[in-house]
Coordinates of C-alpha atoms and ligand atoms in Angstrom, one line a residue:
X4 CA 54.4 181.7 203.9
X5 CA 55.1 179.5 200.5
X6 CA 57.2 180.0 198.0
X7 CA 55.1 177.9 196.0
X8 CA 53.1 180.0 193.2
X9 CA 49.5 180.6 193.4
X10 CA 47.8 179.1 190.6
X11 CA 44.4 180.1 191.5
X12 CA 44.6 183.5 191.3
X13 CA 45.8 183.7 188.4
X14 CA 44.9 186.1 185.5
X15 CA 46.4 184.7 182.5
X16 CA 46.9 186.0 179.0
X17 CA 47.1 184.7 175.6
X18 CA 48.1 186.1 172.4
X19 CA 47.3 184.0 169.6
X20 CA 44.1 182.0 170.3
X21 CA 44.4 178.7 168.3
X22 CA 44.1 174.8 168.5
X23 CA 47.3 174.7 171.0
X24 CA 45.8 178.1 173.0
X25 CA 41.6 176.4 173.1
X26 CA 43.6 173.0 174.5
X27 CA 45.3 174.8 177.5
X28 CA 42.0 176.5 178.5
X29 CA 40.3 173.8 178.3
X30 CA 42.8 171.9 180.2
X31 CA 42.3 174.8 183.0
X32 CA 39.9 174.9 183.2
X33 CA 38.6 171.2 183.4
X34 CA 40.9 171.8 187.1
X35 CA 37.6 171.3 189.5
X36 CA 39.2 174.2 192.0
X37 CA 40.2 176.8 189.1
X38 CA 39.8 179.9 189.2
X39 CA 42.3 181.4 187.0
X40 CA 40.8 183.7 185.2
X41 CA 41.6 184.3 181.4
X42 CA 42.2 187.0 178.7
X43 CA 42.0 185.9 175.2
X44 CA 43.3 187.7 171.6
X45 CA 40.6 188.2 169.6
X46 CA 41.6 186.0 166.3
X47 CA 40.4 183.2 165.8
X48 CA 37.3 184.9 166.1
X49 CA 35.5 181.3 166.7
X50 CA 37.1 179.6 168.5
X51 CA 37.9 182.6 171.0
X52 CA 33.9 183.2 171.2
X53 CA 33.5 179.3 171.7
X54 CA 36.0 179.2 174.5
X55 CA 34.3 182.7 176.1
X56 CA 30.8 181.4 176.2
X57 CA 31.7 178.2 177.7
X58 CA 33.4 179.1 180.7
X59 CA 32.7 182.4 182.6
X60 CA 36.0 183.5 183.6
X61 CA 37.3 183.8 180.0
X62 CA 37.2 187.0 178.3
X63 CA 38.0 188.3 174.8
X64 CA 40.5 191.4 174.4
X65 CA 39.9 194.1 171.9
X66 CA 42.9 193.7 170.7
X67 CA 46.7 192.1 171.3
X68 CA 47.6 195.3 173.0
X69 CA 44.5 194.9 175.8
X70 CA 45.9 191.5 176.7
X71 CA 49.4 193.0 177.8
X72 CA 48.0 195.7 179.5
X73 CA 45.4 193.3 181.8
X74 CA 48.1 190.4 182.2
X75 CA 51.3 190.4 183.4
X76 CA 51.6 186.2 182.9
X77 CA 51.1 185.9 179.0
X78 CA 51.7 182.6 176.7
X79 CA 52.5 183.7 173.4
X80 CA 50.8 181.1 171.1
X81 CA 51.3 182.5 167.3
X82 CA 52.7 180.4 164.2
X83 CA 56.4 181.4 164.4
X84 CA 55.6 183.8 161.1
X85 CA 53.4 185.7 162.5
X86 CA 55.4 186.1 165.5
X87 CA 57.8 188.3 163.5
X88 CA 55.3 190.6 161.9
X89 CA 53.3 191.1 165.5
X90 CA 55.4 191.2 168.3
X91 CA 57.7 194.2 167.5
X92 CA 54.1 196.1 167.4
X93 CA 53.0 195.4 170.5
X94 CA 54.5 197.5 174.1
X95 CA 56.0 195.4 176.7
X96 CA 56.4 196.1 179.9
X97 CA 59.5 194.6 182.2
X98 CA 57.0 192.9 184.7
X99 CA 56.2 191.0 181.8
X100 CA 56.6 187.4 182.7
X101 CA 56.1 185.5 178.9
X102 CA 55.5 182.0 178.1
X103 CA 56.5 181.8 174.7
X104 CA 54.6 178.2 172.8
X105 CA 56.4 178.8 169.5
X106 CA 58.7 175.7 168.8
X107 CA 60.4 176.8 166.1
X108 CA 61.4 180.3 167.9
X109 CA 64.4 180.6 170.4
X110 CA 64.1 182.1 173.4
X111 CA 66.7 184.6 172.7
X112 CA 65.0 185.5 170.0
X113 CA 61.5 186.0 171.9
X114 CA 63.4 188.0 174.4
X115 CA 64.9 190.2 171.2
X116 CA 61.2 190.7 169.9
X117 CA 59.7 191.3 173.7
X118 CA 62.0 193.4 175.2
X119 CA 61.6 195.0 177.9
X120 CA 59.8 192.0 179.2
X121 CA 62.1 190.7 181.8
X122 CA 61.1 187.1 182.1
X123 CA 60.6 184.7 178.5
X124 CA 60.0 181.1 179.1
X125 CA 59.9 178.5 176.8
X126 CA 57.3 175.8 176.6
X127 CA 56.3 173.0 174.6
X128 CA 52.9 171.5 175.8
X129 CA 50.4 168.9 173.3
X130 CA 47.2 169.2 172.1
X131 CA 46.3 166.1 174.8
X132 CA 47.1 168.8 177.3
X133 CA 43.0 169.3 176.9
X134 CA 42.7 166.5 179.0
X135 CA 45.6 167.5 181.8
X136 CA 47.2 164.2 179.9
X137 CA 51.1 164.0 178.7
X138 CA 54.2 166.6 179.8
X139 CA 55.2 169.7 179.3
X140 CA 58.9 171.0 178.9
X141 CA 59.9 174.3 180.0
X142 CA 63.1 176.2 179.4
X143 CA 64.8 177.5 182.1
X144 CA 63.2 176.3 185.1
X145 CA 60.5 178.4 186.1
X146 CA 58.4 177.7 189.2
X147 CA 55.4 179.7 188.1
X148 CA 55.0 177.9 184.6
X149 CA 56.0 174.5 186.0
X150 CA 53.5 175.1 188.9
X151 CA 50.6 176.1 185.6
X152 CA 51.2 173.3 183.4
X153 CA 52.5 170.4 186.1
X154 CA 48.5 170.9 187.0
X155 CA 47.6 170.0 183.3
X156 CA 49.6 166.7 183.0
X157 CA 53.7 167.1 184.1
X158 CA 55.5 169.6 183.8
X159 CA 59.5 168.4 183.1
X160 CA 62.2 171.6 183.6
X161 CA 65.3 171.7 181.7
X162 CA 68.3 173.8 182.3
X163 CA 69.2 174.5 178.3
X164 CA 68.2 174.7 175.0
X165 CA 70.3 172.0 174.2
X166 CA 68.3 169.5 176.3
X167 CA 65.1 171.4 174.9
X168 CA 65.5 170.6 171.3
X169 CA 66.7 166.8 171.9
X170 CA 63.5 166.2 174.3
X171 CA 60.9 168.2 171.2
X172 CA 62.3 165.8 168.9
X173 CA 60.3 163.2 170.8
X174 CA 57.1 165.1 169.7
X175 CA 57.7 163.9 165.8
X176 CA 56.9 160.1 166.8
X177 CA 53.5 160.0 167.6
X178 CA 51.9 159.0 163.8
X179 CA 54.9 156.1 163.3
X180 CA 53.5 155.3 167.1
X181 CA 49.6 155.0 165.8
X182 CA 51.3 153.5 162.1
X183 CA 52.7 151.1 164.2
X184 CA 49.2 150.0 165.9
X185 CA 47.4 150.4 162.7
X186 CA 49.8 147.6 161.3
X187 CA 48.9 145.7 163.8
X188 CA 45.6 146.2 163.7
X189 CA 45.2 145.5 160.2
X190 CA 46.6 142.1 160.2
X191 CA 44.2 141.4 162.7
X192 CA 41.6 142.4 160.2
X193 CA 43.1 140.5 157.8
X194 CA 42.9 137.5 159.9
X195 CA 38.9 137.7 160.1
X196 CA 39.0 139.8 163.9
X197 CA 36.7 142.4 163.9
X198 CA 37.6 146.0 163.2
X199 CA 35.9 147.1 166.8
X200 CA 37.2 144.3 169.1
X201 CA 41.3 144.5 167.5
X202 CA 41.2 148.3 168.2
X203 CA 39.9 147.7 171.9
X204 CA 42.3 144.8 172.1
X205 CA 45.3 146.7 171.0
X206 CA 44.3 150.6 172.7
X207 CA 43.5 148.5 176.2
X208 CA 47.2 146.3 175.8
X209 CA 48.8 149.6 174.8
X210 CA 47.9 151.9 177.6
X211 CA 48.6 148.9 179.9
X212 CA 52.3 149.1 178.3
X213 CA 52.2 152.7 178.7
X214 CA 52.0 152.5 182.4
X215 CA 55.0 150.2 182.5
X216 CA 57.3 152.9 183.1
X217 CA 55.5 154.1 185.9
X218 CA 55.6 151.0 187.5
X219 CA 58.7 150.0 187.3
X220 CA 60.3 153.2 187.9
X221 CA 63.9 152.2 187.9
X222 CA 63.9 150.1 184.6
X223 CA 64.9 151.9 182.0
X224 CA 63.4 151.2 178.6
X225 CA 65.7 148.3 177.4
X226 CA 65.0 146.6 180.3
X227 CA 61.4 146.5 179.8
X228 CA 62.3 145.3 176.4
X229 CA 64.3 142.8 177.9
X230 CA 61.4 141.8 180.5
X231 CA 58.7 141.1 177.9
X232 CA 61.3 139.2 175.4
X233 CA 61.2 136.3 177.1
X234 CA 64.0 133.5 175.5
X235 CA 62.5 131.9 172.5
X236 CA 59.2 133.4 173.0
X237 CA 56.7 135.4 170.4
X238 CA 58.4 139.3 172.0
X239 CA 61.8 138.0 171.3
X240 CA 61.1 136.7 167.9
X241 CA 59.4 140.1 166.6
X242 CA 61.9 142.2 168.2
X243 CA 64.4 140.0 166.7
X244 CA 63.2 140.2 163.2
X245 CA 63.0 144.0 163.2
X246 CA 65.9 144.7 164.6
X247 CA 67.5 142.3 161.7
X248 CA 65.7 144.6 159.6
X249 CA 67.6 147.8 161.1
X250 CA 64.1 148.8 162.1
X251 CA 65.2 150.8 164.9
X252 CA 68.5 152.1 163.5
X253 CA 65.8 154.0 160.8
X254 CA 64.3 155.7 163.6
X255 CA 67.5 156.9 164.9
X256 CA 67.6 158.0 161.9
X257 CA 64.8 159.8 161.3
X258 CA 65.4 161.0 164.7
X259 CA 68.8 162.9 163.8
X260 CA 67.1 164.0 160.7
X261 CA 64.3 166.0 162.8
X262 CA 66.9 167.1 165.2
X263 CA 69.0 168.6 162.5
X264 CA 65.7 170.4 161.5
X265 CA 64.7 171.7 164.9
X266 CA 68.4 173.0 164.8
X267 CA 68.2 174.5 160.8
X268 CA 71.2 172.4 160.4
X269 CA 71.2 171.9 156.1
Ligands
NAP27 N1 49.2 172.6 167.9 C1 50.2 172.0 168.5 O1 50.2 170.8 168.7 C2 51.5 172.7 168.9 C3 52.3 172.1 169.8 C4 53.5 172.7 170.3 C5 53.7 174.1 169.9 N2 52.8 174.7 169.1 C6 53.1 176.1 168.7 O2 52.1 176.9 169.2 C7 51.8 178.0 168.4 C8 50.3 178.0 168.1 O3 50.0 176.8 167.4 P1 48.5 176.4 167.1 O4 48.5 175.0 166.7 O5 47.6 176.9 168.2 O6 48.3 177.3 165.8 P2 47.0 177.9 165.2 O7 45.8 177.0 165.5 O8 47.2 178.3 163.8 O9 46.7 179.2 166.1 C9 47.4 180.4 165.9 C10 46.3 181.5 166.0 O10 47.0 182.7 165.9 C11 46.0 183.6 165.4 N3 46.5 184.8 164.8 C12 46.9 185.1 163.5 N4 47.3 186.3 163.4 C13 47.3 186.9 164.6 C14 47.6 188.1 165.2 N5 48.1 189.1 164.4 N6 47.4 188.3 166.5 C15 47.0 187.4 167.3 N7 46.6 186.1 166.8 C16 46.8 185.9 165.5 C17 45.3 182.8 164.3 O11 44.0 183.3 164.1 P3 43.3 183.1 162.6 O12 42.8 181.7 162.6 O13 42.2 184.2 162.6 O14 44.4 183.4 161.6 C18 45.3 181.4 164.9 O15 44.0 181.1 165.5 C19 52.7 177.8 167.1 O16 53.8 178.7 167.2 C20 53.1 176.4 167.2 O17 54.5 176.2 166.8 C21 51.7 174.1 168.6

């Protein structure tokens, strides 16, 4: 006997079938061994009938209702707004294990609207997800969620909501990360490189960088930084400059500013 769940066998529901709820299939369903087997919400009407004739074990409910009745696991994956207006509608049943995607919601608040549902889980996967690429967090640990999404990517636990909210502020970086390469990337074009080659150049340096941390497991990030800004070489220079520049104290900025946003702090 294991303790470990059984992802397999899964039969998995979804209400709200969107751009985040069409990435997790996919993501499933790209596993080779899968076999969960999913029930959709009808709306979007497209893009649940795209998902249901590509893979065979993907069904379309009749209606919100159908998918609590056939599911017992079920990720919740409406805009926050519309969790309000459809949720109180719909019967829950205690053996109800949700997995709540809406950011902006609290779990509290999931477990208000959901009750009698006995087990809400928060969790905050990405669109790259599609590709079983980047993590997942999940709040409180939950060994059957971890187990679902650790298989699409990594799956990191945390204990509170606290440690949540700090960690999804991470999420708001990613188009200052790719404003960042196109800067780069530009002034190679301005420099006469070719448009094709600079991105190739940059994507294949950047990824390498991105595996850094991997490698190096017990370097934290400043040390890294340290390790490429060799003493009176081109890394120390441009770090230098920017950080003249309080560069990096405006993203610590920026970053308290999203924070006290996630938190609907005025
Ligand atoms: N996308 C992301 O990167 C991301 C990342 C983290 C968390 N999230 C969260 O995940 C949730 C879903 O995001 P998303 O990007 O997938 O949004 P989305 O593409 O707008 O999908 C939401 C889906 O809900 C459907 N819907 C509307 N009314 C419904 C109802 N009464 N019953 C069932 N479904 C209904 C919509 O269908 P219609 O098109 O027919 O209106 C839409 O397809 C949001 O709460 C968001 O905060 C998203």
């Amino acid at each position: 006997m294991t303790d470990e769940p059984e992802i397999g066998a899964m039969k998995l529901g979804f209400i709200g079938t969107g751009a985040l709820t069409a990435a997790i299939v996919s993501g499933l369903k790209s596993v080779a061994d899968n076999s969960v087997s999913v029930l959709l919400s009808p709306r979007n009407e497209e893009i649940a009938a795209e998902l249901a004739a590509r893979y065979p074990d993907v069904r379309i409910a009749d209606d919100n209702q159908a998918v609590l009745d056939q599911c017992d696991l079920v990720m919740l994956a409406v805009r926050p707004q519309i969790a309000h207006d459809v949720l109180p509608g719909l019967r829950f049943r205690r053996e109800h294990h949700l997995i709540s995607l809406i950011a902006t919601l609290p779990r509290e608040e999931i477990a208000r609207l959901t009750a009698p549902a006995h087990q809400v889980t928060k969790a905050l996967p990405m669109p790259m997800i599609a590709h079983r690429l980047g993590a997942t967090i999940i709040c409180p640990p939950d060994a059957t969620v971890a187990a679902l999404f650790g298989n699409l990517g990594k799956a990191i636990e945390v204990e509170n909501s606290a440690e949540f909210n700090a960690l999804s502020v991470v999420t708001a970086t990613y188009a200052s990360y790719f404003r960042y390469l196109d800067t780069i990337n530009s002034w190679l074009k301005k420099n006469g490189v070719e448009e094709g080659k600079g991105r190739d150049y940059i994507a294949s340096l950047f990824k390498a960088l991105g595996s850094a941390p991997d490698m190096s497991p017990d370097a934290d990030f400043m040390h890294l930084a340290q390790d490429y800004a060799t003493r009176g070489g081109i890394n120390e220079q441009v770090l230098r400059e920017l950080t003249a520049r309080n560069v990096f104290d405006a993203l610590t900025e920026s970053l308290d500013g999203v924070h006290r946003r996630i938190l609907e702090i005025p």
